[in-house]
């Protein structure tokens, strides 16, 4: 059985100890193991990054950007291979994997603007013959820890920006689907990145803790579930590191009485069941304003859901694939069971759905649940599966209170034709990313991505302008060249502009 190793100092490193099975979630089979790095292996990766840093920090931003231009080309040329690797280990259907890759490439394109992004700020004559400027310097060795659900896109939220800013990177991808991440790291090397600037260590908690407690690591970007995000943020900051830790979500869509219901239903289908609901921006709760809207919505959704198709990643006619592991499938089914036991009504039941020829795959069919209340476990938790729950409320304010009271604040959406209502909603809702008739308001690469409340620990969002801030340290220089003919006296009061 083959073992997926690490990528350290421009070379594949053979595993040094513990391993874990990687599954094809559509078949339930495992033919591959992934190495779980020891602390010593992680330290070797950090040492390689540290050694590469002095030359990389002095490499002109335009030269760093040229590597990103080549990287973008290589990602595009190798898209079929990348999508196949995503599909084999994640189960994501080929068209969805292509979308993930494209959103990742857009971050590479943004990073190609490094010379512009790193220009800094300059003020002439802040005092007599005194000029002042601020420049953005790299931090040094920085690390990233990423989740299973976007094995290519989320690493690309981090790597291109950290690297063009002049940092050296150690990435710890998800141990559940590491191959596509490892492959794009090797493409970046092929694009001309010097050895040691990017290192990939596969592993679990031991590898993450080695990054958290190593004083050479200056900053950590994390994306994953909220309990781990909170642990990473607390530990990293207690170690004096800069940290951004993006966590889980519960994304609500409000359906107003004036909404274009047919379009809302179509967009809810994709946003709730696409990628099997394993997206941190997946819409998992529809809040219907008024019983008439709820009844009509459920009627139309039930009918439309009959046409949904799920199965293996290679069949592009499928709408979504399996869940990531058997344990996760059981957890999702457990939430549907608990909703039923606590009084909700299962309208469309995906618990017993099977794919012919793939009976051992980790599949759950699209599920629709009505009469959900805010006290139910299935409402409070992030399910992360193809499950859409409907809550009935009487007013828009009631719907907004529900969203604002929830512990998560990643994404949300309102379906309406009323501009005033939409503006009121986007202004007052306690959520970081808001869609108005847009179900998955994932910001484009020139904006930044981040939730509110327990969906993000830290001050700066991911990628875009916040990415530049996160991966650089500001230095402000004030300069004067005194004339040789002028003798200056000692000044004891605070210097001011008189
Ligand atoms: P996860 O938290 O289980 O794992 C994320 C990473 O943390 C992995 O690399 C994993 O190896 C590591 N990890 C796991 N347990 C750890 C521990 N005890 N100590 C240290 N490190 C540990 O998340 P996941 O299941 O891979 O991904 C799904 C979750 O990620 C969902 O909650 C989803 O909402 C969230 N997510 C959030 C965003 C966002 O932008 N907010 C984006 C994608 C996914």
Short mmCIF file of C-alpha atoms and ligand atoms in Angstrom, two decimals:
data_model
loop_
_atom_site.label_atom_id
_atom_site.label_comp_id
_atom_site.label_asym_id
_atom_site.label_seq_id
_atom_site.Cartn_x
_atom_site.Cartn_y
_atom_site.Cartn_z
CA UNK A 1 0.00 0.00 0.00
CA UNK A 2 1.43 3.40 -0.96
CA UNK A 3 2.13 6.05 1.70
CA UNK A 4 1.77 9.77 1.00
CA UNK A 5 4.82 11.57 2.42
CA UNK A 6 5.80 15.19 3.03
CA UNK A 7 7.31 17.91 0.81
CA UNK A 8 10.26 19.49 2.57
CA UNK A 9 13.02 21.64 1.06
CA UNK A 10 11.91 20.87 -2.48
CA UNK A 11 11.89 17.10 -2.04
CA UNK A 12 9.49 14.35 -1.11
CA UNK A 13 10.33 13.07 2.34
CA UNK A 14 9.61 9.44 3.14
CA UNK A 15 7.34 8.94 6.11
CA UNK A 16 8.94 8.45 9.49
CA UNK A 17 6.45 6.66 11.66
CA UNK A 18 2.72 6.82 12.19
CA UNK A 19 0.32 6.68 9.22
CA UNK A 20 -3.43 6.88 8.71
CA UNK A 21 -5.73 5.48 6.01
CA UNK A 22 -7.01 7.76 3.24
CA UNK A 23 -10.36 6.62 1.82
CA UNK A 24 -12.16 6.91 -1.47
CA UNK A 25 -15.46 8.03 0.10
CA UNK A 26 -17.51 6.88 -2.89
CA UNK A 27 -16.41 3.26 -2.46
CA UNK A 28 -15.54 3.21 1.22
CA UNK A 29 -12.20 1.61 0.27
CA UNK A 30 -8.70 2.64 1.23
CA UNK A 31 -5.62 1.84 -0.87
CA UNK A 32 -3.43 4.60 0.52
CA UNK A 33 -1.99 5.72 3.81
CA UNK A 34 -0.86 9.22 4.69
CA UNK A 35 2.17 9.88 6.88
CA UNK A 36 1.51 11.63 10.18
CA UNK A 37 4.52 13.85 10.81
CA UNK A 38 6.38 13.66 14.10
CA UNK A 39 7.54 16.81 15.88
CA UNK A 40 11.03 16.16 14.50
CA UNK A 41 9.75 16.14 10.90
CA UNK A 42 7.84 19.38 11.44
CA UNK A 43 10.97 20.92 12.93
CA UNK A 44 12.89 19.92 9.80
CA UNK A 45 10.28 21.70 7.66
CA UNK A 46 10.50 24.82 9.83
CA UNK A 47 14.31 24.71 9.59
CA UNK A 48 14.10 24.49 5.78
CA UNK A 49 11.74 27.50 5.72
CA UNK A 50 13.99 29.45 8.06
CA UNK A 51 17.06 28.73 5.92
CA UNK A 52 15.25 29.84 2.74
CA UNK A 53 13.97 33.09 4.27
CA UNK A 54 16.97 35.48 3.99
CA UNK A 55 17.27 35.07 0.20
CA UNK A 56 13.50 35.02 -0.34
CA UNK A 57 12.86 38.19 1.67
CA UNK A 58 15.41 39.98 -0.53
CA UNK A 59 13.95 38.68 -3.79
CA UNK A 60 12.17 41.58 -5.55
CA UNK A 61 8.37 41.33 -5.37
CA UNK A 62 8.14 41.40 -9.17
CA UNK A 63 10.31 38.27 -9.34
CA UNK A 64 8.16 36.56 -6.72
CA UNK A 65 5.09 37.54 -8.76
CA UNK A 66 6.55 36.02 -11.94
CA UNK A 67 6.61 32.65 -10.19
CA UNK A 68 2.92 33.11 -9.39
CA UNK A 69 2.16 33.85 -13.07
CA UNK A 70 3.82 30.54 -13.99
CA UNK A 71 2.05 28.78 -11.12
CA UNK A 72 -1.33 29.98 -12.42
CA UNK A 73 -0.51 28.55 -15.87
CA UNK A 74 0.53 25.22 -14.36
CA UNK A 75 -2.66 25.04 -12.27
CA UNK A 76 -4.72 25.61 -15.42
CA UNK A 77 -2.76 23.13 -17.52
CA UNK A 78 -3.01 20.46 -14.83
CA UNK A 79 -6.64 21.13 -13.87
CA UNK A 80 -7.92 17.66 -14.89
CA UNK A 81 -5.29 15.95 -12.71
CA UNK A 82 -5.98 18.25 -9.75
CA UNK A 83 -9.76 17.73 -10.00
CA UNK A 84 -9.27 13.97 -10.25
CA UNK A 85 -7.16 13.94 -7.07
CA UNK A 86 -9.79 16.03 -5.27
CA UNK A 87 -12.51 13.66 -6.48
CA UNK A 88 -10.70 10.47 -5.45
CA UNK A 89 -10.16 11.51 -1.84
CA UNK A 90 -12.89 14.10 -1.19
CA UNK A 91 -15.61 12.73 -3.48
CA UNK A 92 -16.46 16.15 -4.92
CA UNK A 93 -18.00 15.94 -8.42
CA UNK A 94 -15.65 17.03 -11.24
CA UNK A 95 -17.60 20.26 -12.04
CA UNK A 96 -17.55 21.26 -8.37
CA UNK A 97 -13.81 20.49 -8.07
CA UNK A 98 -13.21 22.67 -11.15
CA UNK A 99 -15.09 25.51 -9.43
CA UNK A 100 -13.01 25.08 -6.28
CA UNK A 101 -9.80 25.18 -8.33
CA UNK A 102 -10.92 28.28 -10.23
CA UNK A 103 -11.68 30.16 -6.98
CA UNK A 104 -8.22 29.16 -5.78
CA UNK A 105 -6.57 30.37 -9.00
CA UNK A 106 -8.23 33.77 -8.52
CA UNK A 107 -6.17 34.14 -5.32
CA UNK A 108 -3.02 33.36 -7.30
CA UNK A 109 -4.02 36.06 -9.80
CA UNK A 110 -4.48 38.56 -6.97
CA UNK A 111 -1.05 37.68 -5.57
CA UNK A 112 0.46 38.38 -9.02
CA UNK A 113 -0.12 42.04 -8.13
CA UNK A 114 2.56 41.85 -5.40
CA UNK A 115 4.60 44.83 -6.63
CA UNK A 116 1.48 47.00 -6.43
CA UNK A 117 0.20 45.47 -3.16
CA UNK A 118 3.55 45.94 -1.39
CA UNK A 119 4.23 49.52 -2.54
CA UNK A 120 3.75 50.97 0.92
CA UNK A 121 2.88 54.57 1.77
CA UNK A 122 5.03 57.69 1.43
CA UNK A 123 4.75 61.24 2.80
CA UNK A 124 7.14 63.96 1.74
CA UNK A 125 7.95 66.81 4.13
CA UNK A 126 6.16 65.59 7.27
CA UNK A 127 8.49 68.17 8.91
CA UNK A 128 11.09 70.52 7.46
CA UNK A 129 13.20 68.35 5.15
CA UNK A 130 11.80 65.24 6.79
CA UNK A 131 10.18 62.44 4.77
CA UNK A 132 8.35 59.46 6.19
CA UNK A 133 7.22 56.17 4.69
CA UNK A 134 5.70 52.90 5.75
CA UNK A 135 6.70 49.64 4.19
CA UNK A 136 5.33 46.13 4.56
CA UNK A 137 7.99 43.63 5.55
CA UNK A 138 7.52 39.84 5.67
CA UNK A 139 7.12 38.08 9.01
CA UNK A 140 9.53 35.18 8.37
CA UNK A 141 8.33 31.58 8.74
CA UNK A 142 4.53 31.34 8.74
CA UNK A 143 2.27 28.28 8.86
CA UNK A 144 -1.15 27.21 7.60
CA UNK A 145 -3.47 24.42 8.78
CA UNK A 146 -6.32 23.58 6.40
CA UNK A 147 -9.58 21.55 6.38
CA UNK A 148 -10.67 18.63 4.21
CA UNK A 149 -13.55 20.33 2.42
CA UNK A 150 -11.49 22.55 0.10
CA UNK A 151 -8.11 20.78 -0.21
CA UNK A 152 -6.99 23.12 -3.02
CA UNK A 153 -8.91 26.37 -2.60
CA UNK A 154 -8.22 26.99 1.10
CA UNK A 155 -4.44 26.41 0.81
CA UNK A 156 -4.58 28.85 -2.11
CA UNK A 157 -6.25 31.43 0.18
CA UNK A 158 -2.96 31.37 2.12
CA UNK A 159 0.09 30.29 0.12
CA UNK A 160 0.22 32.76 -2.79
CA UNK A 161 -0.22 35.84 -0.62
CA UNK A 162 2.11 34.71 2.19
CA UNK A 163 4.79 33.80 -0.32
CA UNK A 164 4.64 36.91 -2.55
CA UNK A 165 4.84 38.99 0.63
CA UNK A 166 8.28 37.40 1.18
CA UNK A 167 7.48 34.79 3.83
CA UNK A 168 8.43 31.12 3.87
CA UNK A 169 5.57 28.72 4.53
CA UNK A 170 4.89 25.42 6.28
CA UNK A 171 1.50 23.96 5.35
CA UNK A 172 -0.31 21.19 7.23
CA UNK A 173 -3.18 20.03 4.96
CA UNK A 174 -6.08 17.84 6.02
CA UNK A 175 -4.95 14.27 6.58
CA UNK A 176 -8.23 13.05 5.05
CA UNK A 177 -7.53 14.23 1.46
CA UNK A 178 -3.90 15.35 1.21
CA UNK A 179 -2.95 14.37 -2.38
CA UNK A 180 -4.30 17.37 -4.32
CA UNK A 181 -2.72 19.79 -1.83
CA UNK A 182 0.63 18.06 -2.10
CA UNK A 183 0.38 18.09 -5.88
CA UNK A 184 -0.19 21.86 -6.14
CA UNK A 185 2.75 22.44 -3.78
CA UNK A 186 4.92 20.52 -6.23
CA UNK A 187 3.53 22.61 -9.12
CA UNK A 188 4.58 25.75 -7.26
CA UNK A 189 8.08 24.32 -7.04
CA UNK A 190 7.95 23.53 -10.77
CA UNK A 191 6.95 27.17 -11.36
CA UNK A 192 10.32 28.21 -9.98
CA UNK A 193 9.81 28.59 -6.24
CA UNK A 194 13.15 28.03 -4.49
CA UNK A 195 13.43 24.98 -2.25
CA UNK A 196 12.37 25.59 1.34
CA UNK A 197 10.07 28.56 0.61
CA UNK A 198 7.07 26.21 0.75
CA UNK A 199 7.05 22.99 2.77
CA UNK A 200 4.15 20.61 3.29
CA UNK A 201 3.91 18.33 6.31
CA UNK A 202 1.07 15.85 6.53
CA UNK A 203 -0.17 14.96 9.94
CA UNK A 204 -2.57 15.40 12.81
CA UNK A 205 -2.56 17.12 16.21
CA UNK A 206 1.10 16.30 16.86
CA UNK A 207 2.17 18.16 13.70
CA UNK A 208 -0.12 21.12 14.45
CA UNK A 209 1.15 21.37 18.02
CA UNK A 210 4.75 21.30 16.76
CA UNK A 211 3.92 24.38 14.65
CA UNK A 212 2.05 26.09 17.50
CA UNK A 213 4.84 25.72 20.03
CA UNK A 214 7.86 26.42 17.80
CA UNK A 215 9.18 29.96 18.41
CA UNK A 216 10.47 30.20 14.83
CA UNK A 217 6.88 30.23 13.49
CA UNK A 218 5.70 33.84 13.47
CA UNK A 219 2.07 33.45 12.39
CA UNK A 220 -0.58 30.79 11.83
CA UNK A 221 -3.56 30.81 9.48
CA UNK A 222 -6.13 28.16 10.33
CA UNK A 223 -9.37 27.09 8.64
CA UNK A 224 -11.47 24.30 10.13
CA UNK A 225 -14.08 23.58 12.78
CA UNK A 226 -14.80 26.03 15.60
CA UNK A 227 -13.50 23.99 18.58
CA UNK A 228 -10.14 23.50 16.86
CA UNK A 229 -10.08 27.12 15.60
CA UNK A 230 -10.53 28.33 19.16
CA UNK A 231 -7.78 26.00 20.42
CA UNK A 232 -5.40 27.16 17.66
CA UNK A 233 -6.13 30.84 18.30
CA UNK A 234 -5.72 30.61 22.08
CA UNK A 235 -2.53 28.56 21.86
CA UNK A 236 -0.91 30.55 19.03
CA UNK A 237 -1.57 33.92 20.65
CA UNK A 238 -0.38 32.64 24.05
CA UNK A 239 2.87 31.77 22.24
CA UNK A 240 3.12 35.34 20.93
CA UNK A 241 2.15 34.45 17.36
CA UNK A 242 -0.16 36.33 15.03
CA UNK A 243 -3.20 34.15 14.31
CA UNK A 244 -6.31 34.09 12.17
CA UNK A 245 -8.51 31.05 12.83
CA UNK A 246 -11.62 30.59 10.71
CA UNK A 247 -14.21 28.21 12.13
CA UNK A 248 -17.57 26.59 11.48
CA UNK A 249 -20.91 28.00 10.43
CA UNK A 250 -24.68 27.81 10.36
CA UNK A 251 -25.83 29.84 7.37
CA UNK A 252 -29.44 30.99 7.21
CA UNK A 253 -31.39 32.18 4.19
CA UNK A 254 -34.43 34.37 4.83
CA UNK A 255 -37.20 33.85 2.30
CA UNK A 256 -39.44 36.93 2.25
CA UNK A 257 -43.07 36.89 1.06
CA UNK A 258 -42.13 38.96 -2.01
CA UNK A 259 -39.21 36.70 -3.06
CA UNK A 260 -39.04 35.19 -6.53
CA UNK A 261 -39.74 31.74 -5.13
CA UNK A 262 -38.77 29.66 -8.17
CA UNK A 263 -35.35 31.30 -8.36
CA UNK A 264 -34.95 31.06 -4.59
CA UNK A 265 -35.70 27.32 -4.70
CA UNK A 266 -33.13 26.70 -7.46
CA UNK A 267 -30.48 28.68 -5.69
CA UNK A 268 -31.23 27.00 -2.34
CA UNK A 269 -30.82 23.57 -3.96
CA UNK A 270 -27.26 24.32 -5.08
CA UNK A 271 -26.24 26.17 -1.93
CA UNK A 272 -27.65 23.55 0.46
CA UNK A 273 -26.82 20.28 -1.28
CA UNK A 274 -23.84 21.21 -3.52
CA UNK A 275 -20.66 19.52 -2.28
CA UNK A 276 -22.99 17.44 -0.03
CA UNK A 277 -23.41 20.50 2.19
CA UNK A 278 -19.73 20.22 3.18
CA UNK A 279 -19.06 23.92 2.64
CA UNK A 280 -18.61 26.45 5.41
CA UNK A 281 -20.89 28.75 3.40
CA UNK A 282 -23.54 26.10 2.67
CA UNK A 283 -27.07 27.31 3.35
CA UNK A 284 -28.43 24.93 5.95
CA UNK A 285 -31.46 26.82 7.32
CA UNK A 286 -34.25 28.43 5.30
CA UNK A 287 -36.19 30.90 7.43
CA UNK A 288 -39.60 31.35 5.83
CA UNK A 289 -41.43 34.56 6.72
CA UNK A 290 -45.09 33.53 7.01
CA UNK A 291 -46.74 30.10 6.77
CA UNK A 292 -47.86 30.71 3.20
CA UNK A 293 -44.22 31.19 2.11
CA UNK A 294 -43.13 28.14 4.13
CA UNK A 295 -45.81 25.89 2.59
CA UNK A 296 -45.06 27.07 -0.94
CA UNK A 297 -41.30 26.77 -0.40
CA UNK A 298 -41.55 23.25 0.97
CA UNK A 299 -43.85 22.19 -1.84
CA UNK A 300 -41.50 23.47 -4.53
CA UNK A 301 -38.35 22.17 -2.81
CA UNK A 302 -39.85 18.70 -2.34
CA UNK A 303 -40.69 18.51 -6.02
CA UNK A 304 -37.30 19.86 -7.16
CA UNK A 305 -35.40 17.52 -4.85
CA UNK A 306 -36.82 14.48 -6.65
CA UNK A 307 -34.58 15.43 -9.58
CA UNK A 308 -31.34 15.61 -7.59
CA UNK A 309 -28.69 13.09 -8.44
CA UNK A 310 -25.75 12.03 -6.29
CA UNK A 311 -22.95 9.56 -6.84
CA UNK A 312 -19.33 9.23 -7.95
CA UNK A 313 -17.11 12.20 -8.80
CA UNK A 314 -16.33 11.08 -12.34
CA UNK A 315 -19.98 11.30 -13.47
CA UNK A 316 -20.49 15.01 -14.14
CA UNK A 317 -24.26 14.52 -14.29
CA UNK A 318 -24.23 14.05 -10.50
CA UNK A 319 -25.13 17.08 -8.40
CA UNK A 320 -23.12 16.01 -5.37
CA UNK A 321 -21.02 13.17 -4.01
CA UNK A 322 -20.47 11.28 -0.75
CA UNK A 323 -19.55 12.61 2.68
CA UNK A 324 -15.92 12.50 3.69
CA UNK A 325 -15.89 9.54 6.14
CA UNK A 326 -18.19 6.84 7.47
CA UNK A 327 -18.06 8.52 10.89
CA UNK A 328 -19.18 11.83 9.41
CA UNK A 329 -22.03 10.13 7.51
CA UNK A 330 -23.20 8.58 10.78
CA UNK A 331 -23.01 11.96 12.50
CA UNK A 332 -25.15 13.60 9.80
CA UNK A 333 -27.72 10.77 10.00
CA UNK A 334 -27.66 11.18 13.80
CA UNK A 335 -28.66 14.85 13.47
CA UNK A 336 -31.60 13.93 11.20
CA UNK A 337 -32.65 11.28 13.76
CA UNK A 338 -32.44 13.81 16.58
CA UNK A 339 -34.49 16.42 14.69
CA UNK A 340 -37.20 13.82 14.18
CA UNK A 341 -37.07 12.72 17.82
CA UNK A 342 -37.34 16.33 18.97
CA UNK A 343 -40.51 16.98 16.96
CA UNK A 344 -39.42 18.16 13.50
CA UNK A 345 -40.99 16.71 10.34
CA UNK A 346 -38.72 14.91 7.86
CA UNK A 347 -40.18 15.91 4.50
CA UNK A 348 -37.53 14.41 2.22
CA UNK A 349 -35.44 11.68 3.87
CA UNK A 350 -31.93 10.94 2.57
CA UNK A 351 -30.92 8.64 5.41
CA UNK A 352 -31.42 5.38 3.53
CA UNK A 353 -30.37 6.53 0.07
CA UNK A 354 -27.87 4.27 -1.69
CA UNK A 355 -25.89 4.48 -4.93
CA UNK A 356 -26.10 1.29 -6.98
CA UNK A 357 -22.69 -0.34 -7.24
CA UNK A 358 -21.34 1.87 -4.45
CA UNK A 359 -23.24 0.45 -1.49
CA UNK A 360 -20.24 0.94 0.82
CA UNK A 361 -19.79 4.63 -0.11
CA UNK A 362 -20.41 7.28 2.52
CA UNK A 363 -23.56 8.67 0.89
CA UNK A 364 -26.49 10.54 2.42
CA UNK A 365 -29.26 11.77 0.14
CA UNK A 366 -30.59 15.32 0.14
CA UNK A 367 -32.82 15.83 3.17
CA UNK A 368 -35.48 18.45 3.89
CA UNK A 369 -36.79 19.03 7.43
CA UNK A 370 -39.78 21.21 8.36
CA UNK A 371 -41.02 22.58 11.70
CA UNK A 372 -37.52 23.00 13.10
CA UNK A 373 -37.12 25.16 16.21
CA UNK A 374 -34.14 26.99 17.65
CA UNK A 375 -33.96 24.67 20.66
CA UNK A 376 -33.28 21.55 18.58
CA UNK A 377 -29.77 20.07 18.50
CA UNK A 378 -29.89 19.86 14.71
CA UNK A 379 -30.43 23.63 14.61
CA UNK A 380 -27.77 24.61 17.10
CA UNK A 381 -24.96 22.52 15.58
CA UNK A 382 -23.23 22.72 12.22
CA UNK A 383 -24.38 19.50 10.49
CA UNK A 384 -22.07 19.76 7.44
CA UNK A 385 -24.19 17.46 5.30
CA UNK A 386 -26.89 17.63 2.59
CA UNK A 387 -29.59 18.68 5.04
CA UNK A 388 -31.80 21.77 4.71
CA UNK A 389 -33.93 22.71 7.70
CA UNK A 390 -36.91 25.06 7.49
CA UNK A 391 -37.89 27.36 10.34
CA UNK A 392 -41.19 29.24 10.21
CA UNK A 393 -41.37 32.80 11.57
CA UNK A 394 -43.97 35.58 11.36
CA UNK A 395 -41.80 38.62 10.61
CA UNK A 396 -38.48 39.63 9.13
CA UNK A 397 -37.34 40.98 12.52
CA UNK A 398 -38.02 37.57 14.06
CA UNK A 399 -35.94 35.96 11.32
CA UNK A 400 -33.09 38.39 11.90
CA UNK A 401 -33.18 37.85 15.67
CA UNK A 402 -32.82 34.11 15.08
CA UNK A 403 -29.71 34.67 12.96
CA UNK A 404 -28.21 37.24 15.31
CA UNK A 405 -28.74 34.95 18.32
CA UNK A 406 -26.91 32.02 16.68
CA UNK A 407 -23.34 31.37 17.86
CA UNK A 408 -22.03 31.37 14.27
CA UNK A 409 -21.91 34.33 11.91
CA UNK A 410 -20.21 33.20 8.71
CA UNK A 411 -22.63 33.73 5.81
CA UNK A 412 -26.28 34.53 5.23
CA UNK A 413 -28.65 35.44 2.42
CA UNK A 414 -32.00 37.17 1.95
CA UNK A 415 -34.36 36.45 -0.91
CA UNK A 416 -36.49 39.51 -1.61
CA UNK A 417 -37.47 42.02 -4.29
CA UNK A 418 -37.61 44.84 -1.73
CA UNK A 419 -34.46 47.01 -1.75
CA UNK A 420 -35.33 48.71 1.51
CA UNK A 421 -35.72 45.38 3.32
CA UNK A 422 -32.46 44.10 1.81
CA UNK A 423 -30.58 47.21 2.92
CA UNK A 424 -32.03 47.01 6.44
CA UNK A 425 -30.99 43.36 6.59
CA UNK A 426 -27.42 43.79 5.34
CA UNK A 427 -26.89 46.77 7.63
CA UNK A 428 -28.02 45.12 10.86
CA UNK A 429 -27.34 41.41 10.53
CA UNK A 430 -24.50 40.10 12.73
CA UNK A 431 -22.84 38.04 10.02
CA UNK A 432 -19.57 38.62 8.15
CA UNK A 433 -20.63 37.75 4.58
CA UNK A 434 -24.08 38.70 3.33
CA UNK A 435 -25.88 37.79 0.10
CA UNK A 436 -28.84 39.63 -1.33
CA UNK A 437 -30.45 37.08 -3.64
CA UNK A 438 -26.92 35.54 -3.70
CA UNK A 439 -26.86 32.21 -1.86
CA UNK A 440 -23.09 31.70 -1.47
CA UNK A 441 -21.64 35.19 -0.95
CA UNK A 442 -18.02 34.01 -0.90
CA UNK A 443 -16.03 37.21 -1.54
CA UNK A 444 -13.96 37.38 -4.73
CA UNK A 445 -10.17 37.38 -4.36
CA UNK A 446 -9.86 41.18 -4.27
CA UNK A 447 -12.04 41.32 -1.13
CA UNK A 448 -11.40 39.36 2.07
CA UNK A 449 -13.22 36.33 3.52
CA UNK A 450 -14.29 36.09 7.13
CA UNK A 451 -17.21 35.45 9.42
CA UNK A 452 -18.25 37.09 12.67
CA UNK A 453 -18.87 35.70 16.16
CA UNK A 454 -17.57 32.14 16.64
CA UNK A 455 -16.90 31.70 12.93
CA UNK A 456 -13.62 33.64 13.15
CA UNK A 457 -11.05 34.13 15.88
CA UNK A 458 -8.68 36.99 15.14
CA UNK A 459 -8.92 40.43 13.63
CA UNK A 460 -7.96 40.00 10.01
CA UNK A 461 -9.98 38.08 7.45
CA UNK A 462 -8.47 35.65 4.92
CA UNK A 463 -6.95 36.62 1.53
CA UNK A 464 -7.48 39.88 -0.39
CA UNK A 465 -6.37 43.14 1.27
CA UNK A 466 -6.50 41.58 4.77
CA UNK A 467 -4.18 38.83 3.52
CA UNK A 468 -1.51 41.42 2.70
CA UNK A 469 -1.89 42.89 6.20
CA UNK A 470 -1.81 39.50 7.89
CA UNK A 471 1.36 38.33 6.17
CA UNK A 472 3.33 41.56 6.58
CA UNK A 473 4.61 43.70 9.39
CA UNK A 474 4.47 47.45 8.97
CA UNK A 475 7.64 49.43 9.46
CA UNK A 476 7.58 53.23 9.39
CA UNK A 477 10.78 55.07 8.59
CA UNK A 478 11.32 58.80 9.18
CA UNK A 479 14.28 60.32 7.39
CA UNK A 480 16.22 63.57 7.39
CA UNK A 481 19.65 64.33 5.97
CA UNK A 482 20.94 67.30 8.00
CA UNK A 483 22.94 69.89 6.13
CA UNK A 484 26.61 69.85 7.11
CA UNK A 485 26.48 73.65 7.54
CA UNK A 486 23.67 73.73 10.08
CA UNK A 487 24.48 73.00 13.73
CA UNK A 488 21.47 71.58 15.59
CA UNK A 489 20.90 72.14 19.31
CA UNK A 490 19.63 69.48 21.72
CA UNK A 491 15.81 69.35 22.00
CA UNK A 492 14.28 68.04 25.23
CA UNK A 493 10.63 68.64 24.56
CA UNK A 494 8.63 66.15 22.44
CA UNK A 495 9.44 66.92 18.79
CA UNK A 496 6.55 68.75 17.11
CA UNK A 497 5.94 70.60 13.89
CA UNK A 498 6.08 74.26 14.93
P1 LIG B 1 -11.18 20.11 11.51
O1 LIG B 1 -11.24 21.23 12.48
O2 LIG B 1 -11.48 18.74 11.96
O3 LIG B 1 -9.69 20.03 10.88
C1 LIG B 1 -9.06 21.17 10.33
C2 LIG B 1 -7.56 20.99 10.48
O4 LIG B 1 -7.24 20.95 11.88
C3 LIG B 1 -7.01 19.72 9.86
O5 LIG B 1 -5.80 20.02 9.20
C4 LIG B 1 -6.79 18.81 11.05
O6 LIG B 1 -5.73 17.91 10.88
C5 LIG B 1 -6.47 19.79 12.16
N1 LIG B 1 -6.89 19.29 13.48
C6 LIG B 1 -7.94 18.48 13.75
N2 LIG B 1 -8.02 18.22 15.08
C7 LIG B 1 -7.00 18.90 15.65
C8 LIG B 1 -6.56 19.05 17.02
N3 LIG B 1 -7.20 18.44 18.02
N4 LIG B 1 -5.50 19.82 17.25
C9 LIG B 1 -4.85 20.45 16.25
N5 LIG B 1 -5.22 20.34 14.94
C10 LIG B 1 -6.28 19.58 14.65
O7 LIG B 1 -12.09 20.54 10.26
P2 LIG B 1 -12.48 19.67 8.99
O8 LIG B 1 -13.45 18.62 9.41
O9 LIG B 1 -11.28 19.27 8.25
O10 LIG B 1 -13.23 20.78 8.12
C11 LIG B 1 -14.59 21.09 8.26
C12 LIG B 1 -14.78 22.29 9.15
O11 LIG B 1 -14.05 23.41 8.62
C13 LIG B 1 -16.22 22.76 9.21
O12 LIG B 1 -16.51 23.12 10.53
C14 LIG B 1 -16.25 23.96 8.29
O13 LIG B 1 -17.26 24.89 8.56
C15 LIG B 1 -14.91 24.54 8.54
N6 LIG B 1 -14.50 25.42 7.45
C16 LIG B 1 -14.53 26.76 7.69
C17 LIG B 1 -14.19 27.62 6.68
C18 LIG B 1 -14.22 29.10 6.91
O14 LIG B 1 -13.71 29.80 6.07
N7 LIG B 1 -14.77 29.60 8.00
C19 LIG B 1 -13.82 27.12 5.42
C20 LIG B 1 -13.78 25.75 5.23
C21 LIG B 1 -14.13 24.90 6.26
#
